[in-house]
């Protein structure tokens, strides 16, 4: 017989679309807003509507963006070295940007090739990437796709594109995480670390 | 130099008002909605606006409710035994409802007395509770406030109200949690469990 009023139940149900939010935390979130932060709840509602309706993709690199081109694609200094880093998601792009080490441009796939899910080259904008590769000033493409089956398949496909357009292609190193303890690293990673060993 | 576009940043900032959501999970939530569930994001936005604007409090028991009286206060069967259970929050009320054991009515304080935070009896609707106590048909009030300093202070205040209105007042038992292991129970709880021991 325990039940919420319709509007509270709708809010709890809607909160559960958020990743990592189960029924318990959805209820806690709903009550927290209703009890002490209705203003914040309204702001979140408005921010959601605005972002869902207005955030699109950069026409060049496909990252999330509400203008035609993102701030990286419009920054001439990021095109100087002619390097494009291919990532699977905007979150991966943010992680790389936060290192502050990479000064080139990106191409954000927003997914990986997955024939079973009906995700083909067109869905990842690989025709657009091919266009970039055939343009002037692209010297190297760095693959920073996930080390998963789908990430690997996508990396192989893009490497082929690079060969066809005679653009140098590389892939970020796989190995044991810096600061990681060997005994806790999985076998596949350890094998990769051995086969990828460098003179010391 | 890592930064989001304004609308994405606003969404991430707004998501951080949710309890338990830090910068990392706020970004994951924002990207998850933008990548694969814009429809759900819009629904969540609408559900937030509707709930924040339209959910008020039951005029009798103060629980969250978008009508004048909640479904428990309008159910005559819940008034039969004349018992009112006082809880600190709607979440506590839901937890008790989910046991399915309590068949009476509630009074939801929506907080506890806290002079330092400027929360007095009026803010918890205790004048309204006094009105209920002086009405016909109330035989017992059960205190199910948190076993904290503020919960205890509030319980004492309400017990006084009951004495004044000559209504029987009781408090839910404090002791070791069922299924809990003695060695992991804190000392205060253990003391309460001893002083509250029953013939076996
Ligand atoms: Zn771009
Ligand atoms: Zn009510």
CSV table of C-alpha atoms and ligand atoms in Angstrom, one decimal:
chain,number,residue,atom,x,y,z
A,1,UNK,CA,0.0,0.0,0.0
A,2,UNK,CA,3.0,2.3,0.1
A,3,UNK,CA,2.8,4.7,-2.8
A,4,UNK,CA,3.7,8.2,-3.8
A,5,UNK,CA,1.4,10.9,-5.3
A,6,UNK,CA,1.4,10.9,-9.1
A,7,UNK,CA,3.8,13.8,-9.6
A,8,UNK,CA,6.3,12.5,-7.0
A,9,UNK,CA,6.2,9.0,-8.6
A,10,UNK,CA,6.7,10.5,-12.1
A,11,UNK,CA,9.7,12.4,-10.8
A,12,UNK,CA,11.2,9.3,-9.2
A,13,UNK,CA,10.6,7.2,-12.4
A,14,UNK,CA,12.2,10.0,-14.5
A,15,UNK,CA,15.3,10.2,-12.3
A,16,UNK,CA,15.9,6.5,-12.8
A,17,UNK,CA,17.0,7.1,-16.4
A,18,UNK,CA,20.2,8.6,-14.9
A,19,UNK,CA,23.1,6.1,-14.9
A,20,UNK,CA,23.7,4.6,-11.5
A,21,UNK,CA,20.4,5.8,-10.0
A,22,UNK,CA,18.2,3.0,-8.6
A,23,UNK,CA,14.8,3.3,-6.9
A,24,UNK,CA,16.3,4.1,-3.5
A,25,UNK,CA,18.5,6.9,-4.7
A,26,UNK,CA,15.8,8.3,-7.0
A,27,UNK,CA,13.5,8.6,-4.1
A,28,UNK,CA,16.2,10.3,-2.0
A,29,UNK,CA,16.9,12.7,-4.8
A,30,UNK,CA,13.2,13.6,-5.3
A,31,UNK,CA,12.6,14.1,-1.5
A,32,UNK,CA,15.8,16.1,-1.2
A,33,UNK,CA,14.7,18.6,-3.9
A,34,UNK,CA,11.2,18.8,-2.6
A,35,UNK,CA,12.3,19.3,1.0
A,36,UNK,CA,15.1,21.8,0.5
A,37,UNK,CA,15.9,22.9,-3.0
A,38,UNK,CA,12.9,23.5,-5.2
A,39,UNK,CA,14.7,26.4,-6.9
A,40,UNK,CA,17.6,24.1,-7.8
A,41,UNK,CA,15.1,21.5,-9.0
A,42,UNK,CA,13.5,24.1,-11.3
A,43,UNK,CA,17.0,25.1,-12.6
A,44,UNK,CA,17.9,21.5,-13.3
A,45,UNK,CA,14.6,21.1,-15.2
A,46,UNK,CA,15.4,24.1,-17.3
A,47,UNK,CA,19.0,23.0,-17.9
A,48,UNK,CA,17.8,19.6,-19.0
A,49,UNK,CA,15.3,21.0,-21.5
A,50,UNK,CA,17.8,23.5,-22.9
A,51,UNK,CA,20.6,20.9,-23.3
A,52,UNK,CA,18.4,18.2,-24.8
A,53,UNK,CA,16.9,20.6,-27.3
A,54,UNK,CA,19.9,22.7,-28.2
A,55,UNK,CA,23.1,20.7,-27.8
A,56,UNK,CA,24.1,19.2,-31.2
A,57,UNK,CA,27.4,18.0,-32.6
A,58,UNK,CA,30.4,19.9,-33.9
A,59,UNK,CA,30.2,19.7,-37.7
A,60,UNK,CA,33.8,18.9,-37.9
A,61,UNK,CA,34.7,16.7,-34.9
A,62,UNK,CA,31.3,15.5,-33.8
A,63,UNK,CA,31.8,16.5,-30.1
A,64,UNK,CA,28.8,17.9,-28.2
A,65,UNK,CA,28.4,21.5,-29.1
A,66,UNK,CA,25.5,24.0,-29.5
A,67,UNK,CA,27.3,26.0,-32.2
A,68,UNK,CA,28.4,24.8,-35.7
A,69,UNK,CA,32.0,24.3,-34.7
A,70,UNK,CA,33.4,23.6,-31.2
A,71,UNK,CA,36.0,25.7,-29.5
A,72,UNK,CA,38.8,23.3,-30.4
A,73,UNK,CA,38.0,23.1,-34.1
A,74,UNK,CA,37.8,26.9,-34.3
A,75,UNK,CA,41.2,27.3,-32.5
A,76,UNK,CA,43.9,27.6,-35.3
A,77,UNK,CA,46.6,26.6,-32.8
A,78,UNK,CA,45.1,23.2,-32.4
A,79,UNK,CA,45.5,22.5,-36.1
A,80,UNK,CA,49.2,23.5,-36.2
A,81,UNK,CA,50.7,20.0,-35.9
A,82,UNK,CA,48.2,18.3,-38.1
A,83,UNK,CA,47.3,15.6,-35.6
A,84,UNK,CA,43.8,14.2,-35.1
A,85,UNK,CA,43.0,12.1,-32.1
A,86,UNK,CA,40.1,9.7,-32.5
A,87,UNK,CA,38.1,8.9,-29.4
A,88,UNK,CA,34.9,6.9,-28.7
A,89,UNK,CA,33.1,9.5,-26.6
A,90,UNK,CA,33.0,13.1,-25.4
A,91,UNK,CA,33.9,11.7,-22.0
A,92,UNK,CA,37.1,10.2,-23.4
A,93,UNK,CA,37.9,13.5,-25.1
A,94,UNK,CA,37.5,15.3,-21.7
A,95,UNK,CA,39.8,12.8,-20.0
A,96,UNK,CA,42.5,13.5,-22.6
A,97,UNK,CA,42.0,17.2,-22.5
A,98,UNK,CA,42.4,17.2,-18.7
A,99,UNK,CA,45.9,15.7,-19.1
A,100,UNK,CA,46.8,19.0,-20.9
A,101,UNK,CA,49.3,17.0,-23.0
A,102,UNK,CA,47.5,16.8,-26.4
A,103,UNK,CA,47.5,19.9,-28.4
A,104,UNK,CA,45.9,18.7,-31.7
A,105,UNK,CA,42.3,18.2,-32.8
A,106,UNK,CA,39.8,15.4,-32.1
A,107,UNK,CA,37.3,13.3,-33.9
A,108,UNK,CA,34.6,12.0,-31.5
A,109,UNK,CA,33.0,8.8,-32.8
A,110,UNK,CA,30.1,8.9,-30.3
A,111,UNK,CA,30.1,5.1,-30.3
A,112,UNK,CA,31.9,2.1,-31.9
A,113,UNK,CA,31.2,-0.1,-34.9
A,114,UNK,CA,28.7,-2.8,-33.8
A,115,UNK,CA,27.0,-4.6,-36.7
A,116,UNK,CA,24.8,-6.5,-34.3
A,117,UNK,CA,23.4,-3.2,-32.9
A,118,UNK,CA,23.1,-1.8,-36.5
A,119,UNK,CA,25.9,0.7,-35.9
A,120,UNK,CA,27.9,1.1,-39.1
A,121,UNK,CA,30.6,3.5,-40.4
A,122,UNK,CA,28.0,6.2,-41.3
A,123,UNK,CA,26.6,6.3,-37.8
A,124,UNK,CA,30.1,7.1,-36.5
A,125,UNK,CA,30.6,9.8,-39.1
A,126,UNK,CA,33.5,7.9,-40.7
A,127,UNK,CA,32.6,9.3,-44.1
A,128,UNK,CA,33.3,12.7,-42.5
A,129,UNK,CA,36.5,11.5,-41.1
A,130,UNK,CA,37.6,10.2,-44.5
A,131,UNK,CA,36.9,13.7,-45.8
A,132,UNK,CA,39.2,15.2,-43.1
A,133,UNK,CA,42.0,12.7,-44.0
A,134,UNK,CA,41.9,13.7,-47.7
A,135,UNK,CA,42.2,17.4,-46.8
A,136,UNK,CA,45.5,19.3,-46.6
A,137,UNK,CA,47.4,19.5,-43.3
A,138,UNK,CA,46.6,16.2,-41.6
A,139,UNK,CA,49.9,14.5,-40.8
A,140,UNK,CA,48.9,11.9,-38.2
A,141,UNK,CA,45.9,10.2,-36.8
A,142,UNK,CA,46.1,8.8,-33.2
A,143,UNK,CA,43.7,6.1,-32.3
A,144,UNK,CA,42.5,6.4,-28.7
A,145,UNK,CA,39.6,4.0,-28.9
A,146,UNK,CA,38.7,1.7,-26.0
A,147,UNK,CA,40.7,-1.6,-25.8
A,148,UNK,CA,37.6,-3.6,-26.3
A,149,UNK,CA,36.4,-5.9,-29.1
A,150,UNK,CA,34.3,-3.1,-30.6
A,151,UNK,CA,36.9,-0.5,-30.0
A,152,UNK,CA,39.5,-2.7,-31.7
A,153,UNK,CA,37.3,-3.4,-34.7
A,154,UNK,CA,36.6,0.3,-35.1
A,155,UNK,CA,40.4,1.1,-34.8
A,156,UNK,CA,41.2,-1.4,-37.5
A,157,UNK,CA,38.6,0.1,-39.8
A,158,UNK,CA,39.9,3.6,-39.3
A,159,UNK,CA,43.5,2.4,-39.7
A,160,UNK,CA,42.5,1.1,-43.2
A,161,UNK,CA,41.0,4.5,-44.0
A,162,UNK,CA,44.3,6.1,-43.0
A,163,UNK,CA,46.3,3.7,-45.2
A,164,UNK,CA,44.0,4.5,-48.1
A,165,UNK,CA,44.6,8.2,-47.7
A,166,UNK,CA,48.3,7.7,-46.9
A,167,UNK,CA,48.0,9.3,-43.5
A,168,UNK,CA,50.3,8.1,-40.7
A,169,UNK,CA,48.3,6.3,-38.0
A,170,UNK,CA,49.3,5.3,-34.5
A,171,UNK,CA,47.5,3.9,-31.4
A,172,UNK,CA,48.0,4.9,-27.8
A,173,UNK,CA,50.0,2.4,-25.8
A,174,UNK,CA,48.4,-0.5,-23.9
A,175,UNK,CA,50.0,-1.7,-20.8
A,176,UNK,CA,50.0,-1.7,-17.0
A,177,UNK,CA,48.5,1.5,-15.5
A,178,UNK,CA,51.0,3.9,-14.1
A,179,UNK,CA,51.0,3.4,-10.3
A,180,UNK,CA,49.2,0.1,-10.7
A,181,UNK,CA,50.3,-3.1,-9.0
A,182,UNK,CA,51.4,-5.9,-11.3
A,183,UNK,CA,49.7,-8.6,-9.3
A,184,UNK,CA,46.3,-7.0,-9.7
A,185,UNK,CA,46.6,-6.4,-13.5
A,186,UNK,CA,44.6,-8.8,-15.7
A,187,UNK,CA,46.4,-11.3,-17.9
A,188,UNK,CA,45.5,-9.7,-21.2
A,189,UNK,CA,46.8,-6.3,-20.1
A,190,UNK,CA,50.0,-8.0,-18.8
A,191,UNK,CA,50.5,-9.8,-22.2
A,192,UNK,CA,50.0,-6.5,-24.0
A,193,UNK,CA,52.5,-4.9,-21.7
A,194,UNK,CA,55.1,-7.6,-22.5
A,195,UNK,CA,54.6,-7.5,-26.2
A,196,UNK,CA,54.8,-3.7,-26.2
A,197,UNK,CA,58.0,-3.6,-24.1
A,198,UNK,CA,60.5,-0.8,-24.9
A,199,UNK,CA,64.3,-0.6,-24.6
A,200,UNK,CA,65.2,0.8,-21.2
B,1,UNK,CA,41.9,24.1,-21.2
B,2,UNK,CA,39.4,21.3,-20.9
B,3,UNK,CA,36.0,22.8,-20.9
B,4,UNK,CA,32.4,22.1,-21.9
B,5,UNK,CA,30.1,24.2,-24.0
B,6,UNK,CA,27.9,26.5,-21.9
B,7,UNK,CA,24.7,24.4,-22.1
B,8,UNK,CA,26.6,21.2,-21.2
B,9,UNK,CA,28.4,22.9,-18.3
B,10,UNK,CA,25.1,24.4,-17.0
B,11,UNK,CA,23.6,20.9,-17.1
B,12,UNK,CA,26.5,19.3,-15.3
B,13,UNK,CA,26.4,22.1,-12.6
B,14,UNK,CA,22.7,21.7,-12.2
B,15,UNK,CA,22.9,17.9,-11.8
B,16,UNK,CA,25.3,18.4,-8.9
B,17,UNK,CA,22.5,19.6,-6.6
B,18,UNK,CA,21.3,16.0,-6.5
B,19,UNK,CA,22.5,14.2,-3.3
B,20,UNK,CA,25.5,11.9,-3.9
B,21,UNK,CA,26.3,13.4,-7.4
B,22,UNK,CA,29.9,14.7,-7.7
B,23,UNK,CA,31.5,16.3,-10.8
B,24,UNK,CA,32.4,12.9,-12.4
B,25,UNK,CA,29.0,11.4,-12.1
B,26,UNK,CA,27.3,14.6,-13.2
B,27,UNK,CA,29.4,14.6,-16.4
B,28,UNK,CA,28.6,10.9,-16.9
B,29,UNK,CA,24.9,11.6,-16.5
B,30,UNK,CA,24.9,14.6,-18.8
B,31,UNK,CA,26.7,12.7,-21.6
B,32,UNK,CA,24.6,9.6,-21.1
B,33,UNK,CA,21.4,11.7,-21.7
B,34,UNK,CA,22.9,13.6,-24.6
B,35,UNK,CA,24.2,10.5,-26.3
B,36,UNK,CA,21.3,8.1,-25.9
B,37,UNK,CA,18.3,9.4,-24.2
B,38,UNK,CA,17.3,12.9,-25.1
B,39,UNK,CA,13.6,12.0,-24.9
B,40,UNK,CA,14.2,10.7,-21.3
B,41,UNK,CA,16.1,13.9,-20.5
B,42,UNK,CA,13.2,16.1,-21.6
B,43,UNK,CA,10.8,14.0,-19.6
B,44,UNK,CA,12.9,14.4,-16.5
B,45,UNK,CA,13.0,18.1,-17.1
B,46,UNK,CA,9.2,18.3,-17.3
B,47,UNK,CA,8.8,16.0,-14.3
B,48,UNK,CA,11.1,18.2,-12.3
B,49,UNK,CA,9.2,21.4,-13.2
B,50,UNK,CA,5.9,19.8,-12.5
B,51,UNK,CA,6.9,18.4,-9.1
B,52,UNK,CA,8.8,21.5,-7.9
B,53,UNK,CA,5.8,23.8,-8.8
B,54,UNK,CA,2.9,21.6,-7.9
B,55,UNK,CA,3.8,19.2,-5.0
B,56,UNK,CA,2.8,20.8,-1.7
B,57,UNK,CA,2.0,19.3,1.7
B,58,UNK,CA,-1.1,17.4,2.9
B,59,UNK,CA,-3.1,19.9,5.0
B,60,UNK,CA,-3.5,17.3,7.7
B,61,UNK,CA,-0.3,15.3,8.0
B,62,UNK,CA,2.2,17.5,6.0
B,63,UNK,CA,3.4,14.7,3.8
B,64,UNK,CA,4.2,15.6,0.1
B,65,UNK,CA,1.0,15.8,-1.8
B,66,UNK,CA,-0.4,17.7,-4.8
B,67,UNK,CA,-4.0,17.7,-3.4
B,68,UNK,CA,-5.4,19.2,-0.2
B,69,UNK,CA,-5.3,15.8,1.6
B,70,UNK,CA,-3.1,12.7,1.0
B,71,UNK,CA,-4.5,9.3,0.2
B,72,UNK,CA,-3.9,8.1,3.8
B,73,UNK,CA,-5.6,11.0,5.4
B,74,UNK,CA,-8.6,10.5,3.1
B,75,UNK,CA,-8.8,6.8,3.9
B,76,UNK,CA,-11.3,6.3,6.8
B,77,UNK,CA,-9.9,2.8,7.5
B,78,UNK,CA,-6.6,4.4,8.6
B,79,UNK,CA,-8.4,6.5,11.3
B,80,UNK,CA,-10.1,3.5,12.9
B,81,UNK,CA,-7.6,2.8,15.6
B,82,UNK,CA,-7.0,6.4,16.4
B,83,UNK,CA,-3.2,6.1,16.2
B,84,UNK,CA,-0.9,8.8,14.7
B,85,UNK,CA,2.7,7.9,13.9
B,86,UNK,CA,5.1,11.0,13.9
B,87,UNK,CA,8.0,10.7,11.5
B,88,UNK,CA,10.8,13.2,10.6
B,89,UNK,CA,10.5,12.9,6.8
B,90,UNK,CA,8.4,11.5,3.9
B,91,UNK,CA,11.2,9.0,3.3
B,92,UNK,CA,10.8,7.7,6.9
B,93,UNK,CA,7.1,7.5,6.3
B,94,UNK,CA,7.7,5.4,3.1
B,95,UNK,CA,10.0,3.1,5.0
B,96,UNK,CA,7.3,2.4,7.6
B,97,UNK,CA,4.6,2.1,4.9
B,98,UNK,CA,6.7,-0.5,3.1
B,99,UNK,CA,6.7,-2.8,6.2
B,100,UNK,CA,2.9,-3.0,5.8
B,101,UNK,CA,2.5,-3.3,9.5
B,102,UNK,CA,1.2,0.1,10.5
B,103,UNK,CA,-2.4,0.8,9.7
B,104,UNK,CA,-2.9,4.2,11.3
B,105,UNK,CA,-2.2,7.7,10.2
B,106,UNK,CA,1.0,9.8,10.1
B,107,UNK,CA,2.2,13.2,11.0
B,108,UNK,CA,5.3,14.2,8.9
B,109,UNK,CA,7.4,16.8,10.6
B,110,UNK,CA,9.6,17.5,7.5
B,111,UNK,CA,12.5,18.2,9.8
B,112,UNK,CA,13.5,18.4,13.5
B,113,UNK,CA,13.6,21.1,16.1
B,114,UNK,CA,16.9,22.9,15.7
B,115,UNK,CA,17.2,26.3,17.4
B,116,UNK,CA,20.6,26.9,15.9
B,117,UNK,CA,19.2,26.6,12.4
B,118,UNK,CA,16.2,28.6,13.4
B,119,UNK,CA,13.8,25.6,13.1
B,120,UNK,CA,11.1,26.0,15.8
B,121,UNK,CA,7.8,24.2,16.6
B,122,UNK,CA,5.9,26.3,14.0
B,123,UNK,CA,8.2,25.2,11.2
B,124,UNK,CA,7.4,21.6,12.0
B,125,UNK,CA,3.7,22.2,12.1
B,126,UNK,CA,3.5,21.3,15.8
B,127,UNK,CA,0.6,23.8,16.3
B,128,UNK,CA,-1.3,21.7,13.7
B,129,UNK,CA,-0.3,18.5,15.5
B,130,UNK,CA,-1.6,20.0,18.8
B,131,UNK,CA,-4.9,20.6,17.0
B,132,UNK,CA,-5.1,17.0,15.9
B,133,UNK,CA,-4.4,15.9,19.5
B,134,UNK,CA,-7.3,17.9,20.9
B,135,UNK,CA,-9.7,16.4,18.3
B,136,UNK,CA,-11.9,13.4,18.9
B,137,UNK,CA,-10.7,9.9,18.1
B,138,UNK,CA,-6.9,10.2,18.7
B,139,UNK,CA,-6.0,7.4,21.2
B,140,UNK,CA,-2.2,7.1,20.8
B,141,UNK,CA,0.7,8.9,19.3
B,142,UNK,CA,3.8,6.8,18.3
B,143,UNK,CA,7.1,8.7,18.0
B,144,UNK,CA,9.2,7.3,15.2
B,145,UNK,CA,11.7,10.2,15.2
B,146,UNK,CA,15.4,9.6,14.4
B,147,UNK,CA,17.5,8.5,17.4
B,148,UNK,CA,19.6,11.6,17.1
B,149,UNK,CA,20.1,14.6,19.4
B,150,UNK,CA,17.6,16.7,17.3
B,151,UNK,CA,15.2,13.7,16.9
B,152,UNK,CA,15.3,13.2,20.7
B,153,UNK,CA,14.7,16.8,21.5
B,154,UNK,CA,11.7,16.9,19.0
B,155,UNK,CA,10.3,13.7,20.6
B,156,UNK,CA,10.5,15.2,24.1
B,157,UNK,CA,8.7,18.3,22.9
B,158,UNK,CA,5.9,16.3,21.3
B,159,UNK,CA,5.6,14.0,24.3
B,160,UNK,CA,4.9,17.1,26.4
B,161,UNK,CA,2.2,18.1,23.9
B,162,UNK,CA,0.6,14.6,24.3
B,163,UNK,CA,0.7,14.9,28.1
B,164,UNK,CA,-1.0,18.2,28.0
B,165,UNK,CA,-3.7,16.8,25.7
B,166,UNK,CA,-3.9,13.6,27.7
B,167,UNK,CA,-3.1,11.4,24.7
B,168,UNK,CA,-1.1,8.2,25.3
B,169,UNK,CA,2.4,8.5,23.7
B,170,UNK,CA,5.0,5.8,22.9
B,171,UNK,CA,8.2,5.6,21.1
B,172,UNK,CA,9.5,2.9,18.7
B,173,UNK,CA,12.0,0.5,20.3
B,174,UNK,CA,15.7,1.2,20.1
B,175,UNK,CA,18.1,-1.7,20.1
B,176,UNK,CA,20.3,-4.0,17.9
B,177,UNK,CA,19.0,-4.2,14.3
B,178,UNK,CA,17.4,-7.6,13.5
B,179,UNK,CA,20.0,-9.7,11.7
B,180,UNK,CA,22.8,-7.4,12.9
B,181,UNK,CA,25.9,-8.7,14.5
B,182,UNK,CA,26.5,-7.6,18.1
B,183,UNK,CA,30.2,-6.9,17.6
B,184,UNK,CA,29.5,-4.3,15.0
B,185,UNK,CA,26.8,-2.5,16.9
B,186,UNK,CA,27.9,0.8,18.5
B,187,UNK,CA,28.1,1.2,22.2
B,188,UNK,CA,25.1,3.6,22.6
B,189,UNK,CA,22.8,1.3,20.7
B,190,UNK,CA,24.1,-1.6,22.8
B,191,UNK,CA,23.4,0.2,26.0
B,192,UNK,CA,19.8,1.1,24.8
B,193,UNK,CA,19.4,-2.6,23.9
B,194,UNK,CA,20.3,-3.6,27.4
B,195,UNK,CA,18.2,-1.0,29.2
B,196,UNK,CA,15.2,-1.9,26.9
B,197,UNK,CA,15.5,-5.7,27.5
B,198,UNK,CA,12.3,-7.7,27.8
B,199,UNK,CA,11.3,-11.0,29.6
B,200,UNK,CA,12.0,-13.9,27.3
C,1,LIG,ZN1,34.9,20.3,-33.2
C,2,LIG,ZN1,-2.1,13.4,4.9
